[in-house]
Amino acid sequence: MITEQPTWEIKDSSKLDTWLDCPRQYFYSHMLGWRVNMPAHDPYFGESWHKAREYQLLNGYDDVQGAYDAFINHYRKEFQPESDSMYTPKDPTAILHALVKFATERQR
């Protein structure tokens, strides 16, 4: 038996959005209180991307490998290579292509 919680009576836009997107997710997150113990991919990917861009701005656009290393060193703290295919097109390969493109465009 699940003990009723006072927070169940609180309705807000986030809870309603979750319910509309996926009633099962609503049940797990807002009724049972379950949480995923890893960061959301997109914000973490963006944070990692900014590490690469910061490296380029500080060290120049030609050092693509250094910028990629800055990305991958941060990104791999939470997401292992085995998960890359789950997140395509937001994966390390796309970052490498983008960094090469930035370097190429800066040479013109």
PDB file of C-alpha atoms in Angstrom:
ATOM      1  CA  MET A   1       0.000   0.000   0.000  1.00  0.00           C
ATOM      2  CA  ILE A   2       1.254   3.454  -0.901  1.00  0.00           C
ATOM      3  CA  THR A   3       0.913   6.073   1.832  1.00  0.00           C
ATOM      4  CA  GLU A   4      -0.815   9.225   0.632  1.00  0.00           C
ATOM      5  CA  GLN A   5       1.442  12.287   0.520  1.00  0.00           C
ATOM      6  CA  PRO A   6       0.371  15.934   0.997  1.00  0.00           C
ATOM      7  CA  THR A   7       2.179  16.932  -2.210  1.00  0.00           C
ATOM      8  CA  TRP A   8      -0.283  14.860  -4.232  1.00  0.00           C
ATOM      9  CA  GLU A   9      -2.875  17.609  -3.769  1.00  0.00           C
ATOM     10  CA  ILE A  10      -0.584  20.281  -5.205  1.00  0.00           C
ATOM     11  CA  LYS A  11      -1.205  20.800  -8.913  1.00  0.00           C
ATOM     12  CA  ASP A  12       1.191  22.939 -10.915  1.00  0.00           C
ATOM     13  CA  SER A  13       2.039  23.397 -14.574  1.00  0.00           C
ATOM     14  CA  SER A  14       5.066  21.081 -14.416  1.00  0.00           C
ATOM     15  CA  LYS A  15       3.016  18.238 -12.983  1.00  0.00           C
ATOM     16  CA  LEU A  16       0.266  18.783 -15.530  1.00  0.00           C
ATOM     17  CA  ASP A  17       2.778  18.859 -18.396  1.00  0.00           C
ATOM     18  CA  THR A  18       4.279  15.607 -17.158  1.00  0.00           C
ATOM     19  CA  TRP A  19       0.822  14.018 -16.987  1.00  0.00           C
ATOM     20  CA  LEU A  20      -0.027  15.145 -20.519  1.00  0.00           C
ATOM     21  CA  ASP A  21       3.311  13.873 -21.864  1.00  0.00           C
ATOM     22  CA  CYS A  22       3.274  10.537 -20.067  1.00  0.00           C
ATOM     23  CA  PRO A  23       0.903   9.469 -17.269  1.00  0.00           C
ATOM     24  CA  ARG A  24       3.302   6.696 -16.283  1.00  0.00           C
ATOM     25  CA  GLN A  25       6.164   9.174 -15.835  1.00  0.00           C
ATOM     26  CA  TYR A  26       3.823  11.338 -13.745  1.00  0.00           C
ATOM     27  CA  PHE A  27       3.046   8.368 -11.518  1.00  0.00           C
ATOM     28  CA  TYR A  28       6.702   7.430 -11.070  1.00  0.00           C
ATOM     29  CA  SER A  29       8.015  10.937 -10.485  1.00  0.00           C
ATOM     30  CA  HIS A  30       5.196  12.759  -8.693  1.00  0.00           C
ATOM     31  CA  MET A  31       3.401   9.945  -6.898  1.00  0.00           C
ATOM     32  CA  LEU A  32       6.246   7.574  -6.038  1.00  0.00           C
ATOM     33  CA  GLY A  33       8.974  10.218  -5.989  1.00  0.00           C
ATOM     34  CA  TRP A  34      11.336   8.206  -8.183  1.00  0.00           C
ATOM     35  CA  ARG A  35      14.112  10.136  -9.891  1.00  0.00           C
ATOM     36  CA  VAL A  36      16.675   9.200 -12.511  1.00  0.00           C
ATOM     37  CA  ASN A  37      20.122   9.267 -10.924  1.00  0.00           C
ATOM     38  CA  MET A  38      21.891  10.661 -13.978  1.00  0.00           C
ATOM     39  CA  PRO A  39      21.684  14.147 -15.459  1.00  0.00           C
ATOM     40  CA  ALA A  40      19.392  14.966 -18.332  1.00  0.00           C
ATOM     41  CA  HIS A  41      21.374  14.486 -21.525  1.00  0.00           C
ATOM     42  CA  ASP A  42      20.571  17.677 -23.426  1.00  0.00           C
ATOM     43  CA  PRO A  43      21.574  20.208 -20.747  1.00  0.00           C
ATOM     44  CA  TYR A  44      24.715  18.215 -19.913  1.00  0.00           C
ATOM     45  CA  PHE A  45      25.586  17.905 -23.598  1.00  0.00           C
ATOM     46  CA  GLY A  46      25.204  21.672 -23.944  1.00  0.00           C
ATOM     47  CA  GLU A  47      27.397  22.271 -20.918  1.00  0.00           C
ATOM     48  CA  SER A  48      30.059  20.012 -22.435  1.00  0.00           C
ATOM     49  CA  TRP A  49      29.758  21.832 -25.771  1.00  0.00           C
ATOM     50  CA  HIS A  50      30.392  25.118 -23.995  1.00  0.00           C
ATOM     51  CA  LYS A  51      33.593  23.660 -22.518  1.00  0.00           C
ATOM     52  CA  ALA A  52      34.803  22.992 -26.068  1.00  0.00           C
ATOM     53  CA  ARG A  53      33.826  26.463 -27.294  1.00  0.00           C
ATOM     54  CA  GLU A  54      35.490  28.091 -24.297  1.00  0.00           C
ATOM     55  CA  TYR A  55      38.663  26.178 -25.138  1.00  0.00           C
ATOM     56  CA  GLN A  56      38.514  27.454 -28.714  1.00  0.00           C
ATOM     57  CA  LEU A  57      37.998  31.032 -27.628  1.00  0.00           C
ATOM     58  CA  LEU A  58      40.937  30.879 -25.222  1.00  0.00           C
ATOM     59  CA  ASN A  59      43.330  28.789 -27.343  1.00  0.00           C
ATOM     60  CA  GLY A  60      42.351  29.473 -30.929  1.00  0.00           C
ATOM     61  CA  TYR A  61      40.187  27.645 -33.421  1.00  0.00           C
ATOM     62  CA  ASP A  62      43.002  25.600 -34.968  1.00  0.00           C
ATOM     63  CA  ASP A  63      43.405  23.321 -31.941  1.00  0.00           C
ATOM     64  CA  VAL A  64      40.402  21.148 -32.738  1.00  0.00           C
ATOM     65  CA  GLN A  65      41.793  18.210 -30.764  1.00  0.00           C
ATOM     66  CA  GLY A  66      42.215  20.330 -27.627  1.00  0.00           C
ATOM     67  CA  ALA A  67      38.655  21.640 -27.901  1.00  0.00           C
ATOM     68  CA  TYR A  68      37.333  18.124 -28.499  1.00  0.00           C
ATOM     69  CA  ASP A  69      39.282  16.873 -25.476  1.00  0.00           C
ATOM     70  CA  ALA A  70      37.710  19.630 -23.361  1.00  0.00           C
ATOM     71  CA  PHE A  71      34.287  18.440 -24.518  1.00  0.00           C
ATOM     72  CA  ILE A  72      34.951  14.737 -24.066  1.00  0.00           C
ATOM     73  CA  ASN A  73      36.627  15.096 -20.651  1.00  0.00           C
ATOM     74  CA  HIS A  74      33.499  16.753 -19.304  1.00  0.00           C
ATOM     75  CA  TYR A  75      30.949  14.687 -21.242  1.00  0.00           C
ATOM     76  CA  ARG A  76      32.441  11.299 -20.299  1.00  0.00           C
ATOM     77  CA  LYS A  77      32.077  12.052 -16.597  1.00  0.00           C
ATOM     78  CA  GLU A  78      28.378  11.203 -17.013  1.00  0.00           C
ATOM     79  CA  PHE A  79      27.873   9.528 -20.411  1.00  0.00           C
ATOM     80  CA  GLN A  80      29.910   6.519 -21.530  1.00  0.00           C
ATOM     81  CA  PRO A  81      30.687   5.614 -25.174  1.00  0.00           C
ATOM     82  CA  GLU A  82      28.086   2.837 -25.102  1.00  0.00           C
ATOM     83  CA  SER A  83      25.330   5.447 -24.774  1.00  0.00           C
ATOM     84  CA  ASP A  84      26.399   7.579 -27.762  1.00  0.00           C
ATOM     85  CA  SER A  85      24.092   5.884 -30.274  1.00  0.00           C
ATOM     86  CA  MET A  86      21.089   6.565 -28.026  1.00  0.00           C
ATOM     87  CA  TYR A  87      21.619  10.304 -28.306  1.00  0.00           C
ATOM     88  CA  THR A  88      22.405  10.754 -32.008  1.00  0.00           C
ATOM     89  CA  PRO A  89      22.646  13.418 -33.420  1.00  0.00           C
ATOM     90  CA  LYS A  90      23.720  14.964 -30.097  1.00  0.00           C
ATOM     91  CA  ASP A  91      26.835  12.857 -29.710  1.00  0.00           C
ATOM     92  CA  PRO A  92      30.624  13.350 -29.664  1.00  0.00           C
ATOM     93  CA  THR A  93      30.923  12.730 -33.413  1.00  0.00           C
ATOM     94  CA  ALA A  94      28.666  15.704 -34.116  1.00  0.00           C
ATOM     95  CA  ILE A  95      30.790  17.842 -31.808  1.00  0.00           C
ATOM     96  CA  LEU A  96      33.956  16.888 -33.652  1.00  0.00           C
ATOM     97  CA  HIS A  97      32.348  17.821 -36.983  1.00  0.00           C
ATOM     98  CA  ALA A  98      31.170  21.155 -35.577  1.00  0.00           C
ATOM     99  CA  LEU A  99      34.607  21.983 -34.163  1.00  0.00           C
ATOM    100  CA  VAL A 100      36.267  21.176 -37.489  1.00  0.00           C
ATOM    101  CA  LYS A 101      33.708  23.383 -39.239  1.00  0.00           C
ATOM    102  CA  PHE A 102      34.430  26.289 -36.874  1.00  0.00           C
ATOM    103  CA  ALA A 103      38.172  25.890 -37.496  1.00  0.00           C
ATOM    104  CA  THR A 104      37.700  25.706 -41.279  1.00  0.00           C
ATOM    105  CA  GLU A 105      35.442  28.759 -41.408  1.00  0.00           C
ATOM    106  CA  ARG A 106      37.907  30.782 -39.329  1.00  0.00           C
ATOM    107  CA  GLN A 107      40.684  30.062 -41.830  1.00  0.00           C
ATOM    108  CA  ARG A 108      38.795  31.756 -44.678  1.00  0.00           C
TER     109      ARG A 108
END
